[in-house]
Every structure is written in C-alpha cells, then in structure tokens.
Coordinates of C-alpha atoms (C1' of nucleotides) in Angstrom, one line a residue:
Chain A
X1 CA -34.1 -11.3 -8.4
X2 CA -31.6 -13.6 -7.5
X3 CA -29.1 -12.0 -4.9
X4 CA -26.3 -13.7 -4.5
X5 CA -24.3 -11.6 -1.3
X6 CA -20.6 -12.3 -0.6
X7 CA -20.4 -15.5 -2.8
X8 CA -16.6 -16.3 -2.6
X9 CA -14.7 -18.7 -5.0
X10 CA -12.4 -21.0 -3.2
X11 CA -9.3 -19.8 -5.3
X12 CA -10.5 -16.2 -3.9
X13 CA -9.9 -17.3 -0.7
X14 CA -6.9 -18.9 -1.1
X15 CA -5.3 -15.5 -2.9
X16 CA -6.7 -14.0 0.6
X17 CA -4.7 -16.6 2.6
X18 CA -1.5 -16.0 0.2
X19 CA -2.0 -12.4 0.0
X20 CA -2.1 -12.4 4.0
X21 CA 1.2 -14.3 3.7
X22 CA 2.8 -11.8 1.6
X23 CA 1.3 -8.8 3.7
X24 CA 3.0 -10.5 7.0
X25 CA 6.2 -10.7 5.2
X26 CA 6.1 -14.6 5.3
X27 CA 7.5 -14.5 1.5
X28 CA 8.9 -11.7 1.3
X29 CA 10.2 -9.9 -2.5
X30 CA 12.2 -11.7 -4.8
X31 CA 11.7 -15.2 -2.6
X32 CA 10.6 -18.4 -4.1
X33 CA 7.1 -19.1 -2.4
X34 CA 6.1 -22.9 -2.1
X35 CA 5.0 -25.4 -4.8
X36 CA 1.8 -25.2 -6.3
X37 CA 1.3 -29.3 -4.8
X38 CA 3.0 -27.9 -1.1
X39 CA 0.3 -25.1 -1.5
X40 CA -2.4 -27.5 -2.3
X41 CA -1.8 -29.7 0.5
X42 CA -1.5 -27.1 2.6
X43 CA -4.5 -25.5 2.1
X44 CA -6.5 -28.5 1.7
X45 CA -7.4 -28.1 -1.6
X46 CA -6.8 -29.4 -5.4
X47 CA -3.8 -27.7 -7.3
X48 CA -5.9 -26.5 -10.1
X49 CA -7.5 -24.4 -7.3
X50 CA -3.9 -23.3 -5.8
X51 CA -3.2 -22.4 -9.7
X52 CA -5.9 -20.3 -10.2
X53 CA -5.4 -18.1 -7.5
X54 CA -1.7 -17.8 -8.6
X55 CA -2.6 -16.9 -12.3
X56 CA -4.7 -14.1 -11.1
X57 CA -2.4 -12.8 -8.8
X58 CA 0.7 -12.8 -11.3
X59 CA -2.1 -11.2 -13.6
X60 CA -1.6 -8.3 -10.8
X61 CA 2.0 -8.6 -10.9
X62 CA 2.2 -9.7 -7.3
X63 CA 3.6 -13.0 -8.2
X64 CA 6.1 -13.9 -11.1
X65 CA 6.1 -17.7 -12.3
X66 CA 9.2 -19.1 -14.2
X67 CA 8.5 -22.8 -15.6
X68 CA 10.8 -25.0 -14.5
X69 CA 11.6 -22.9 -11.5
X70 CA 9.3 -22.3 -9.2
X71 CA 6.2 -19.1 -8.2
X72 CA 8.4 -15.9 -6.6
X73 CA 7.4 -12.8 -5.0
X74 CA 7.7 -10.0 -7.6
X75 CA 10.5 -7.4 -6.8
X76 CA 11.6 -4.5 -8.0
X77 CA 15.0 -5.6 -7.5
X78 CA 14.8 -8.4 -10.2
X79 CA 16.8 -8.1 -13.1
X80 CA 14.0 -7.9 -15.7
X81 CA 11.5 -5.1 -14.2
X82 CA 8.6 -6.6 -13.5
X83 CA 7.4 -3.7 -12.1
X84 CA 7.7 -0.8 -14.8
X85 CA 6.1 2.4 -13.1
X86 CA 7.7 5.3 -15.6
X87 CA 6.1 5.2 -18.9
X88 CA 8.8 7.4 -20.4
X89 CA 9.7 6.8 -23.8
X90 CA 11.7 8.5 -26.6
X91 CA 9.8 10.2 -29.5
X92 CA 12.7 9.4 -31.9
X93 CA 14.5 5.7 -31.4
X94 CA 14.7 4.3 -28.1
X95 CA 15.0 5.5 -23.9
X96 CA 18.9 6.0 -23.9
X97 CA 20.1 4.9 -20.3
X98 CA 19.3 7.1 -17.6
X99 CA 20.8 8.7 -14.6
X100 CA 19.1 9.5 -11.3
X101 CA 20.5 12.7 -9.7
X102 CA 19.1 13.1 -5.9
X103 CA 19.3 17.1 -5.4
X104 CA 17.7 17.3 -1.8
X105 CA 16.4 15.4 1.0
X106 CA 14.4 17.9 3.8
X107 CA 12.5 17.2 6.6
X108 CA 9.0 19.0 6.7
X109 CA 5.8 18.4 8.5
X110 CA 2.7 16.8 6.2
X111 CA 0.6 19.8 5.2
X112 CA -3.2 19.2 4.7
X113 CA -3.0 17.8 0.9
X114 CA -0.1 15.3 1.9
X115 CA -1.4 14.3 4.9
X116 CA -4.6 13.5 3.5
X117 CA -3.2 11.2 0.9
X118 CA -0.6 9.6 2.5
X119 CA -3.3 9.0 5.7
X120 CA -1.2 10.6 8.0
X121 CA -1.9 13.3 10.7
X122 CA -1.7 16.8 9.8
X123 CA 1.7 17.8 10.7
X124 CA 3.4 14.3 11.2
X125 CA 7.0 14.6 10.0
X126 CA 7.8 13.4 6.4
X127 CA 10.6 13.7 4.0
X128 CA 10.6 15.9 1.1
X129 CA 13.0 14.1 -1.5
X130 CA 13.9 16.3 -4.9
X131 CA 15.8 14.9 -7.8
X132 CA 16.3 14.8 -11.6
X133 CA 16.2 11.8 -13.8
X134 CA 18.6 12.8 -16.8
X135 CA 18.4 11.0 -20.3
X136 CA 21.4 11.0 -22.6
X137 CA 22.8 13.6 -20.2
X138 CA 19.9 15.5 -20.4
X139 CA 17.3 16.4 -17.4
X140 CA 13.9 15.2 -18.1
X141 CA 12.0 14.6 -15.2
X142 CA 12.4 16.9 -12.4
X143 CA 10.5 14.7 -9.3
X144 CA 9.3 16.0 -5.8
X145 CA 8.7 12.9 -3.1
X146 CA 6.4 13.0 -0.6
X147 CA 7.3 9.8 2.1
X148 CA 6.2 9.4 5.7
X149 CA 9.8 9.5 7.9
X150 CA 7.9 6.7 9.7
X151 CA 8.2 4.2 6.9
X152 CA 11.8 5.5 5.9
X153 CA 13.3 6.0 9.0
X154 CA 16.9 8.3 8.4
X155 CA 16.8 8.6 4.4
X156 CA 19.7 10.8 3.6
X157 CA 20.8 12.7 0.6
X158 CA 23.9 10.2 0.8
X159 CA 21.8 7.0 1.2
X160 CA 19.7 8.3 -2.0
X161 CA 23.0 9.1 -3.8
X162 CA 24.1 5.1 -3.0
X163 CA 21.5 3.9 -4.6
X164 CA 21.8 4.2 -8.7
X165 CA 18.8 1.6 -10.0
X166 CA 15.4 3.6 -8.8
X167 CA 14.1 4.4 -6.2
X168 CA 11.8 1.5 -5.6
X169 CA 14.6 -0.6 -5.4
X170 CA 15.9 1.6 -2.7
X171 CA 13.0 1.2 -0.6
X172 CA 12.9 -2.3 -0.6
X173 CA 16.0 -3.5 -0.2
X174 CA 16.6 -0.6 3.0
X175 CA 13.3 -0.3 4.5
X176 CA 11.4 -3.5 3.2
X177 CA 8.4 -1.6 1.3
X178 CA 7.1 -3.0 -2.1
X179 CA 5.4 -0.8 -4.0
X180 CA 2.8 -2.9 -6.1
X181 CA 0.8 -0.5 -7.7
X182 CA -0.3 2.9 -8.1
X183 CA -2.7 6.3 -9.7
X184 CA -1.1 8.9 -12.1
X185 CA -3.0 12.3 -12.7
X186 CA -1.7 13.9 -15.3
X187 CA -1.6 17.6 -15.9
X188 CA -0.1 20.3 -18.2
X189 CA 1.4 22.8 -16.1
X190 CA 3.7 25.8 -17.0
X191 CA 7.3 25.2 -15.7
X192 CA 8.0 27.5 -11.9
X193 CA 11.5 28.7 -11.5
X194 CA 12.6 25.7 -9.9
X195 CA 11.6 22.8 -12.3
X196 CA 12.9 25.1 -14.9
X197 CA 16.1 25.7 -13.6
X198 CA 16.6 21.8 -13.0
X199 CA 15.0 21.1 -16.1
X200 CA 17.1 23.3 -18.3
X201 CA 13.8 25.5 -19.5
X202 CA 12.8 28.5 -19.7
X203 CA 10.1 29.4 -17.0
X204 CA 6.8 29.4 -18.7
X205 CA 7.5 26.1 -20.8
X206 CA 4.5 23.4 -21.0
X207 CA 5.7 20.6 -18.5
X208 CA 3.8 17.7 -17.8
X209 CA 3.0 17.2 -14.4
X210 CA 2.5 13.7 -13.0
X211 CA 1.3 13.3 -9.5
X212 CA 1.6 9.7 -8.4
X213 CA 0.3 8.1 -5.2
X214 CA 2.0 4.5 -4.7
X215 CA 0.7 1.9 -2.6
X216 CA 2.0 -0.9 -0.6
X217 CA 0.7 -3.9 0.5
X218 CA -2.8 -3.8 1.8
X219 CA -3.6 -0.6 -0.5
X220 CA -1.2 1.1 2.2
X221 CA -0.2 4.4 0.3
X222 CA 3.2 5.3 1.2
X223 CA 4.5 7.5 -1.2
X224 CA 3.0 11.0 -3.2
X225 CA 5.4 12.0 -5.9
X226 CA 4.6 15.3 -8.5
X227 CA 6.5 14.8 -11.5
X228 CA 7.4 17.5 -14.1
X229 CA 8.1 15.6 -17.2
X230 CA 10.3 18.3 -20.3
X231 CA 8.0 16.6 -23.2
X232 CA 10.3 17.9 -25.6
X233 CA 12.4 14.7 -26.9
X234 CA 10.7 12.4 -24.8
X235 CA 6.6 11.6 -24.1
X236 CA 4.5 9.5 -21.7
X237 CA 3.4 6.7 -23.3
X238 CA 0.2 4.5 -22.5
X239 CA -2.0 1.8 -24.3
X240 CA -5.4 1.1 -24.0
X241 CA -7.0 -1.7 -24.5
Chain B
X1 CA 20.2 -25.2 -24.2
X2 CA 16.9 -25.9 -24.6
X3 CA 15.6 -24.3 -27.8
X4 CA 11.6 -25.1 -28.2
X5 CA 10.6 -22.8 -31.4
X6 CA 7.2 -22.0 -32.6
X7 CA 5.7 -24.2 -29.3
X8 CA 2.1 -23.2 -29.5
X9 CA -0.3 -24.8 -27.1
X10 CA -3.8 -25.7 -27.9
X11 CA -5.6 -22.8 -26.7
X12 CA -3.6 -20.2 -28.2
X13 CA -4.2 -22.1 -31.4
X14 CA -7.8 -22.0 -30.6
X15 CA -7.3 -18.4 -29.7
X16 CA -6.0 -18.2 -33.0
X17 CA -9.3 -19.7 -35.2
X18 CA -11.5 -17.4 -32.9
X19 CA -9.5 -14.3 -33.8
X20 CA -10.2 -15.6 -37.5
X21 CA -13.8 -15.6 -37.0
X22 CA -14.2 -11.9 -35.5
X23 CA -12.0 -10.5 -38.5
X24 CA -13.4 -12.3 -40.9
X25 CA -16.9 -10.9 -39.2
X26 CA -18.6 -14.1 -39.2
X27 CA -19.6 -13.1 -35.0
X28 CA -20.5 -9.2 -35.3
X29 CA -19.8 -7.0 -32.4
X30 CA -22.4 -7.3 -30.0
X31 CA -23.1 -11.2 -31.4
X32 CA -23.2 -13.6 -29.0
X33 CA -20.9 -16.4 -30.1
X34 CA -21.6 -20.2 -29.7
X35 CA -21.2 -22.2 -26.3
X36 CA -18.2 -23.2 -24.6
X37 CA -19.5 -26.8 -25.6
X38 CA -20.5 -26.0 -28.9
X39 CA -16.9 -24.4 -29.6
X40 CA -15.5 -27.5 -28.1
X41 CA -17.2 -29.8 -30.3
X42 CA -16.4 -28.0 -33.7
X43 CA -12.7 -27.5 -32.9
X44 CA -12.3 -31.1 -31.4
X45 CA -11.2 -30.4 -28.0
X46 CA -12.1 -30.5 -24.3
X47 CA -14.6 -27.8 -23.3
X48 CA -11.7 -26.3 -20.8
X49 CA -9.6 -25.3 -23.2
X50 CA -12.1 -23.4 -25.2
X51 CA -12.2 -22.1 -22.0
X52 CA -8.7 -20.6 -21.5
X53 CA -9.1 -19.6 -25.1
X54 CA -11.8 -17.6 -24.2
X55 CA -10.5 -16.4 -20.8
X56 CA -7.5 -14.9 -22.7
X57 CA -9.7 -13.3 -25.5
X58 CA -12.0 -12.0 -22.5
X59 CA -8.5 -10.2 -20.6
X60 CA -8.3 -8.7 -23.7
X61 CA -11.7 -7.0 -24.0
X62 CA -12.2 -8.9 -27.3
X63 CA -15.0 -11.2 -26.0
X64 CA -17.4 -10.3 -23.1
X65 CA -18.7 -13.2 -20.6
X66 CA -22.0 -12.9 -19.1
X67 CA -22.9 -15.8 -16.3
X68 CA -26.3 -17.7 -17.6
X69 CA -26.4 -15.7 -20.8
X70 CA -23.2 -16.3 -22.9
X71 CA -20.3 -15.1 -24.2
X72 CA -20.1 -12.0 -26.4
X73 CA -18.2 -9.9 -28.7
X74 CA -17.1 -6.9 -27.0
X75 CA -18.8 -3.8 -28.6
X76 CA -18.7 0.2 -28.3
X77 CA -22.6 0.2 -28.8
X78 CA -23.4 -1.9 -25.8
X79 CA -25.2 0.3 -22.5
X80 CA -21.8 -1.0 -20.1
X81 CA -18.9 0.6 -21.5
X82 CA -16.3 -2.4 -22.2
X83 CA -14.0 -0.3 -24.0
X84 CA -12.8 2.8 -22.0
X85 CA -10.5 4.9 -24.2
X86 CA -11.2 8.4 -22.5
X87 CA -9.5 8.3 -19.4
X88 CA -10.2 11.7 -18.4
X89 CA -11.5 12.3 -14.8
X90 CA -12.6 15.3 -12.5
X91 CA -10.0 16.9 -10.3
X92 CA -13.1 16.9 -7.6
X93 CA -15.6 14.8 -7.5
X94 CA -17.3 13.2 -10.5
X95 CA -17.1 13.4 -13.9
X96 CA -20.2 15.4 -15.2
X97 CA -22.3 14.5 -18.6
X98 CA -20.7 15.1 -21.6
X99 CA -21.6 16.1 -24.8
X100 CA -19.9 15.7 -28.6
X101 CA -19.6 18.9 -30.8
X102 CA -18.7 18.3 -33.8
X103 CA -17.2 21.4 -35.8
X104 CA -16.0 20.4 -39.2
X105 CA -15.5 16.9 -41.3
X106 CA -12.6 18.0 -44.0
X107 CA -11.5 16.4 -46.9
X108 CA -7.6 16.0 -47.4
X109 CA -4.7 14.2 -49.2
X110 CA -2.6 12.3 -46.3
X111 CA 0.4 13.9 -45.6
X112 CA 3.8 11.9 -45.0
X113 CA 3.2 11.9 -41.6
X114 CA -0.6 10.8 -41.3
X115 CA 0.1 8.4 -44.4
X116 CA 2.8 6.6 -42.5
X117 CA 1.0 6.0 -38.8
X118 CA -2.3 5.0 -41.1
X119 CA -0.4 2.4 -43.5
X120 CA -1.9 4.8 -46.4
X121 CA -0.2 6.1 -49.5
X122 CA 0.8 9.7 -49.5
X123 CA -1.1 11.8 -50.8
X124 CA -4.8 9.3 -50.3
X125 CA -8.0 10.3 -49.4
X126 CA -8.7 11.6 -46.0
X127 CA -10.8 12.8 -43.6
X128 CA -10.3 15.2 -40.8
X129 CA -12.7 15.8 -38.3
X130 CA -12.4 18.7 -35.7
X131 CA -14.5 18.4 -32.2
X132 CA -14.9 19.5 -29.3
X133 CA -16.4 17.4 -26.0
X134 CA -17.7 19.6 -23.4
X135 CA -18.4 18.2 -19.9
X136 CA -20.7 19.9 -17.5
X137 CA -21.4 22.7 -20.8
X138 CA -17.4 23.7 -20.3
X139 CA -15.2 22.9 -23.4
X140 CA -12.7 20.5 -21.9
X141 CA -11.3 18.6 -24.7
X142 CA -10.7 19.7 -28.4
X143 CA -9.6 16.7 -31.0
X144 CA -8.2 16.6 -34.6
X145 CA -8.6 13.3 -36.0
X146 CA -7.3 11.6 -39.2
X147 CA -9.5 8.5 -41.1
X148 CA -9.0 7.2 -44.1
X149 CA -12.0 7.8 -46.4
X150 CA -11.6 4.5 -47.8
X151 CA -12.7 2.8 -44.7
X152 CA -15.1 5.6 -43.8
X153 CA -16.8 6.7 -47.1
X154 CA -19.2 9.6 -47.6
X155 CA -18.5 10.8 -43.4
X156 CA -19.8 14.4 -43.5
X157 CA -20.7 16.6 -40.3
X158 CA -24.4 16.0 -41.0
X159 CA -23.5 12.7 -40.0
X160 CA -21.3 13.4 -36.9
X161 CA -24.1 15.0 -35.5
X162 CA -26.5 12.2 -35.1
X163 CA -24.3 10.7 -32.9
X164 CA -24.6 11.5 -29.5
X165 CA -23.1 8.7 -27.6
X166 CA -19.3 8.2 -28.9
X167 CA -17.6 8.6 -32.0
X168 CA -16.5 5.1 -31.9
X169 CA -20.3 3.6 -31.6
X170 CA -20.8 5.8 -34.9
X171 CA -17.7 3.7 -36.6
X172 CA -19.2 0.2 -35.7
X173 CA -22.6 1.1 -36.1
X174 CA -21.9 2.8 -39.8
X175 CA -18.8 1.7 -41.1
X176 CA -18.4 -1.6 -39.0
X177 CA -15.0 -1.1 -38.0
X178 CA -14.5 -1.9 -34.5
X179 CA -11.8 -0.2 -32.2
X180 CA -10.1 -2.7 -30.3
X181 CA -7.3 -1.3 -28.6
X182 CA -4.8 2.3 -28.9
X183 CA -1.7 3.6 -28.1
X184 CA -1.4 7.4 -26.3
X185 CA 1.5 9.3 -26.7
X186 CA 1.1 12.2 -24.2
X187 CA 2.9 15.9 -24.4
X188 CA 2.4 19.4 -22.8
X189 CA 2.4 22.3 -25.2
X190 CA 1.1 25.6 -25.3
X191 CA -2.0 26.1 -27.1
X192 CA -2.3 27.7 -30.4
X193 CA -4.8 30.0 -31.6
X194 CA -7.3 27.4 -32.9
X195 CA -7.3 25.0 -29.7
X196 CA -7.6 28.1 -27.7
X197 CA -10.5 29.6 -29.2
X198 CA -12.2 26.1 -29.0
X199 CA -11.4 25.4 -25.6
X200 CA -12.3 29.2 -24.7
X201 CA -8.5 29.8 -22.9
X202 CA -5.8 32.0 -23.8
X203 CA -3.1 31.4 -26.1
X204 CA 0.0 30.1 -25.0
X205 CA -1.7 28.3 -22.2
X206 CA -0.5 24.9 -21.2
X207 CA -2.6 21.9 -22.8
X208 CA -2.1 18.4 -22.4
X209 CA -1.6 17.1 -25.6
X210 CA -2.9 13.6 -26.5
X211 CA -1.7 11.8 -29.8
X212 CA -3.9 7.9 -30.3
X213 CA -3.5 5.8 -32.7
X214 CA -6.5 3.3 -32.9
X215 CA -6.5 -0.3 -34.2
X216 CA -9.0 -2.9 -35.1
X217 CA -8.8 -6.6 -35.5
X218 CA -6.0 -7.6 -37.1
X219 CA -3.6 -4.7 -35.8
X220 CA -5.1 -2.6 -38.9
X221 CA -4.4 1.1 -37.6
X222 CA -7.6 3.3 -38.2
X223 CA -7.6 6.6 -36.9
X224 CA -4.8 8.8 -35.2
X225 CA -5.8 11.3 -33.2
X226 CA -4.7 14.6 -32.0
X227 CA -6.9 15.8 -28.6
X228 CA -6.1 18.0 -27.0
X229 CA -6.9 18.6 -23.1
X230 CA -7.7 21.5 -20.9
X231 CA -6.3 20.3 -17.3
X232 CA -7.5 23.0 -15.3
X233 CA -10.5 21.1 -13.5
X234 CA -9.9 17.7 -15.1
X235 CA -7.0 15.2 -15.5
X236 CA -5.9 12.5 -17.7
X237 CA -6.1 9.4 -15.0
X238 CA -4.1 6.3 -15.4
X239 CA -3.5 2.9 -13.1
X240 CA -0.2 1.1 -12.9
X241 CA 0.1 -2.1 -11.3
Chain C
dC1 C1' 17.0 -37.3 -12.6
dA2 C1' 13.8 -35.2 -10.1
dG3 C1' 11.0 -31.2 -9.3
dT4 C1' 8.9 -26.8 -11.3
dG5 C1' 5.1 -24.6 -13.8
dG6 C1' 2.0 -25.6 -18.0
dT7 C1' -1.2 -28.0 -21.0
dC8 C1' -5.2 -30.6 -21.9
dT9 C1' -8.9 -33.8 -20.3
dA10 C1' -13.1 -35.7 -18.3
dG11 C1' -16.4 -35.1 -15.5
dA12 C1' -19.1 -33.0 -11.3
dC13 C1' -21.7 -29.4 -9.6
dC14 C1' -23.1 -24.3 -8.5
dA15 C1' -24.3 -19.6 -9.9
dC16 C1' -27.2 -17.3 -13.1
dC17 C1' -30.8 -16.0 -16.8
dT18 C1' -34.7 -17.1 -19.5
dC19 C1' -38.7 -19.0 -20.8
Chain D
dA1 C1' -36.4 -26.8 -16.5
dG2 C1' -32.9 -26.7 -19.6
dG3 C1' -29.0 -23.7 -21.5
dT4 C1' -25.3 -20.6 -20.2
dG5 C1' -21.0 -19.6 -17.9
dG6 C1' -18.1 -20.8 -13.4
dT7 C1' -16.1 -23.4 -10.3
dC8 C1' -13.7 -27.5 -8.2
dT9 C1' -11.5 -31.8 -8.7
dA10 C1' -7.9 -36.0 -10.5
dG11 C1' -4.9 -37.1 -13.3
dA12 C1' -2.2 -37.6 -17.3
dC13 C1' 1.2 -36.1 -19.5
dC14 C1' 4.4 -32.1 -21.5
dA15 C1' 7.9 -28.0 -21.1
dC16 C1' 11.5 -25.9 -18.8
dT17 C1' 15.2 -25.9 -15.2
dG18 C1' 19.1 -27.7 -12.4
dA19 C1' 21.6 -30.5 -10.0

DNA sequence: CAGTGGTCTAGACCACCTC
DNA sequence: AGGTGGTCTAGACCACTGA
C-alpha cells in the first residue's frame, strides 16, 4: 500500500553529483578525485555518506580506490586493467600475449541498423574499422567496428597502427572517450569468405559472433562491434553468480 | 615494504561464520536468518559490522535482504528469481514462456573428463540427463547434464518430468543442493546428429556450445552441463562493466 | 611524518512490513 | 505498535602510501 515515489537517499544524490563531474570532464580518466573528507565538506554531508556513494561507483568500475593514495577515475590506460571487456580464455593453459593488427579504416554512411544502435541519423558519417587479434601468432578474433566520425574525427589506419595496447586505450587518450560498460549478444554463425580469410579457416566453419554495443558516460552508445571468434583453441569465458 | 599477511577485518570473519552456518545447513535456502541486531549480539560485534558482512553476501547473491521483513537465504524456489543462470534472450521482442522437456536419464560411469571436473574418481557412478528447452514451442537449447549419483541419488526421468520450473529448483527442493555460482565456456560448433535432431535443425548448422560447471556451498562442483543453443531466433546475452 | 582510504562503534532516525 | 532493514552522522582507530 505504502507508495513512496522517488525516495532518493542522500548518498545516491551525491553519486549523481559525482557522476555529473565525471560526465562534464571535471575529473578525467586516470585523475585523482578529491579525498573523502574534502568531498564531505564540499557537499555538506558526512564522510560516511560520501563513502557509500563512492563504494557504489567503485563496484560499477567507474572509480578505483587505492588505500593510502586516494580515489581515481577508472581508465583504460591504467597498467592494472580495471576494465576487462575481452572475455577470451585459452582452452589449455594461459592466454598467450596478443597483438592487434588493424587492416582497414573505411569511411561510410550509417545504415539503418548502425544508425539506430549508435543513435545517429541514417546516412551520418561513420568509420568502419576492421582488425585482427592474434594470440601466440595465430589469428583468433576478426572485428568489424563501427564508430561515429563526429566523435572520432580523422581516424586513420596509421593512427590505429600506432596503438599497441587496445582500441579503448586509443579512444580514451586521443579522443577523450572512455567506455564504461557494454552489452554483448552472442551467436554461432558460419564463417563467410572475409572472416574465413582473416582467421585462416575454411569458409563455413562455425564461428562465435559477438555483437557489442559500448557506452560512455551518460549512457551514450559510441561503438558497435561485430567480433568473429575462432573457438578451436580459445573460448569465451563467463562467470555467473 | 609493509607486508601485512592475512589481515582479516572483523566483518570478513563474520562473513565466514555466516557462510559456515549456510554450509552446515543451519539456515537453508528460503529461510529467514536472524535479524542484524540478533546476529550482532550473537557474535559480539556492532550492528554495523554485521551489516557490512551481509552487504557483501547480498552482492554475491548468497543472501537477499527485504526491507521490513528480514534477510533470507537465496533460493532457486523463490518466485522472484535471485539466480539467473540462463543468459538467453530473444533477437526480437521478449523471451516467450518456455517449457523444459526431459528426454533421457541415463546411468553411466564417470570418464576422465567428467571425473576431473566434478572432483570424482574415474568410474564413479553418474547420471547423464538430456533435455530440451522449448521457447514459444520451438526447441532452442539441448542440454546434456552430468551429475554425481551420490549427490543426486535415485534420479529418474519421471522425477525430472514432475518439475516444471527449472532443474535447480528440483535439485534444491528434492536433494537440498543449492547452486550458488557457475563458470561457463562458450564455443561455436557444428550440430552433430543428436543435437540436430533435438533442435530440429540440419546437421552441420552452427550451434553455440555452452559448457557450464556449477558450484554449491564450499566451492564444491556438482554439475557439469553442455548446452547446445540454436541461435537463429535467440542469443546469449551478457553485460560487461 | 601527514594524508589517504579502511574498519569499527554507538546512536538517532526513516521506510517498510505485519499484526 | 513493534520489528525489520536502510540511511545518516560523529568520532576513534587501523593500514597503507609517499615524502
């Protein structure tokens, strides 16, 4: 019976304020944010309330706490990966070191599908990036990546080749766009001629298709990705709990 | 330099004690556990410390808090599903109601593979359950499920047919075994004759193979499952963040 | 050493559920 | 009304970092 519409606890309002500061760029990925006591002073609440707000955001991987140092904005550039979007594991043993090989960076106009997913107008300019991820010198993942050229202007194959860590590292340091979450849809498909060629398998071989939409602050979708995974020696790993 | 081995905060020790009570069966799935103030008295700590321990366990989906009522042991029998192990979604629209159709319940001896995964001796008695999940009257998932017959004695096809909700519901209410977490490995494979038949697709069609190991309290592996998903109208959904 | 986050406590009050 | 979990506060002390 009791119907309490929009009861928002203080710590959640504080969370909203911190989020706004992240979205506005007051604190950028990798930055340290003010200490808990400073924030308590600034927002006029107790340190415990600040703490609870930050706790939630740390669980969401938006902030990272480091005892004795401070609280930092999560970043793909950090040596310790806070974001772990690639759920690939080796069938036997550990995942060998990998190499990203950009193949193509093509200008195109957004079709209906891409436009809808990235919240663009049909016909808006986009880049289509194709690249292969190699593990232990064998091709394992072939990606087709769709990006708005408004958000990622002047992207070229040469730029892609300079980045040896990950695409999200590049997006963050060059374009100031930080991916904070993503949704994935997984399908089993037959290799077409293009993916077969790049993954060095026969056409028709079953591949794992991973469609991903990535979001930055403010729930803005900024990347659509179709990854074809060869699952002979590797698999997609997931934990349920 | 500072090297503090095994510093365990109080709330984490409390968490261990609560966990022991869960493993020992003092509180069973669906039960209400003592209130925070009672536990504080029992363990001789403040309510805030109890709260933090329960907070962690609620995040892990071991306990479920309900304001005004109390804190409960998570259960697969609860109307509101706390555990959501099936990551299936429809390509278009909502997931239609589903029906589980048991096909076979076969006695067998554990091979090397199954024995290793379920921590059994090679040759130990196991059940192999085969079943199909139908969505909107179309077969979508074909499962082969391996269970120790020591843990699940006297399992039969007839028993399986009586359970219309989920296997884990049956395991919990009939055998007192509650699955609390699972690992999954996903592969793309070609349909063999058996899975093709049950999924009503042609042999060789690409299928999503989901291998799952499920664990109960105390990190004991109790189920190995190989699920073949037909991903024409459905997909495996995952959130990264 | 001072400053950070991390833990623990005690108490007040609020929101929700049930009787 | 009385019990439950949920929020908020204030203060003490611990663990970790870096200068």
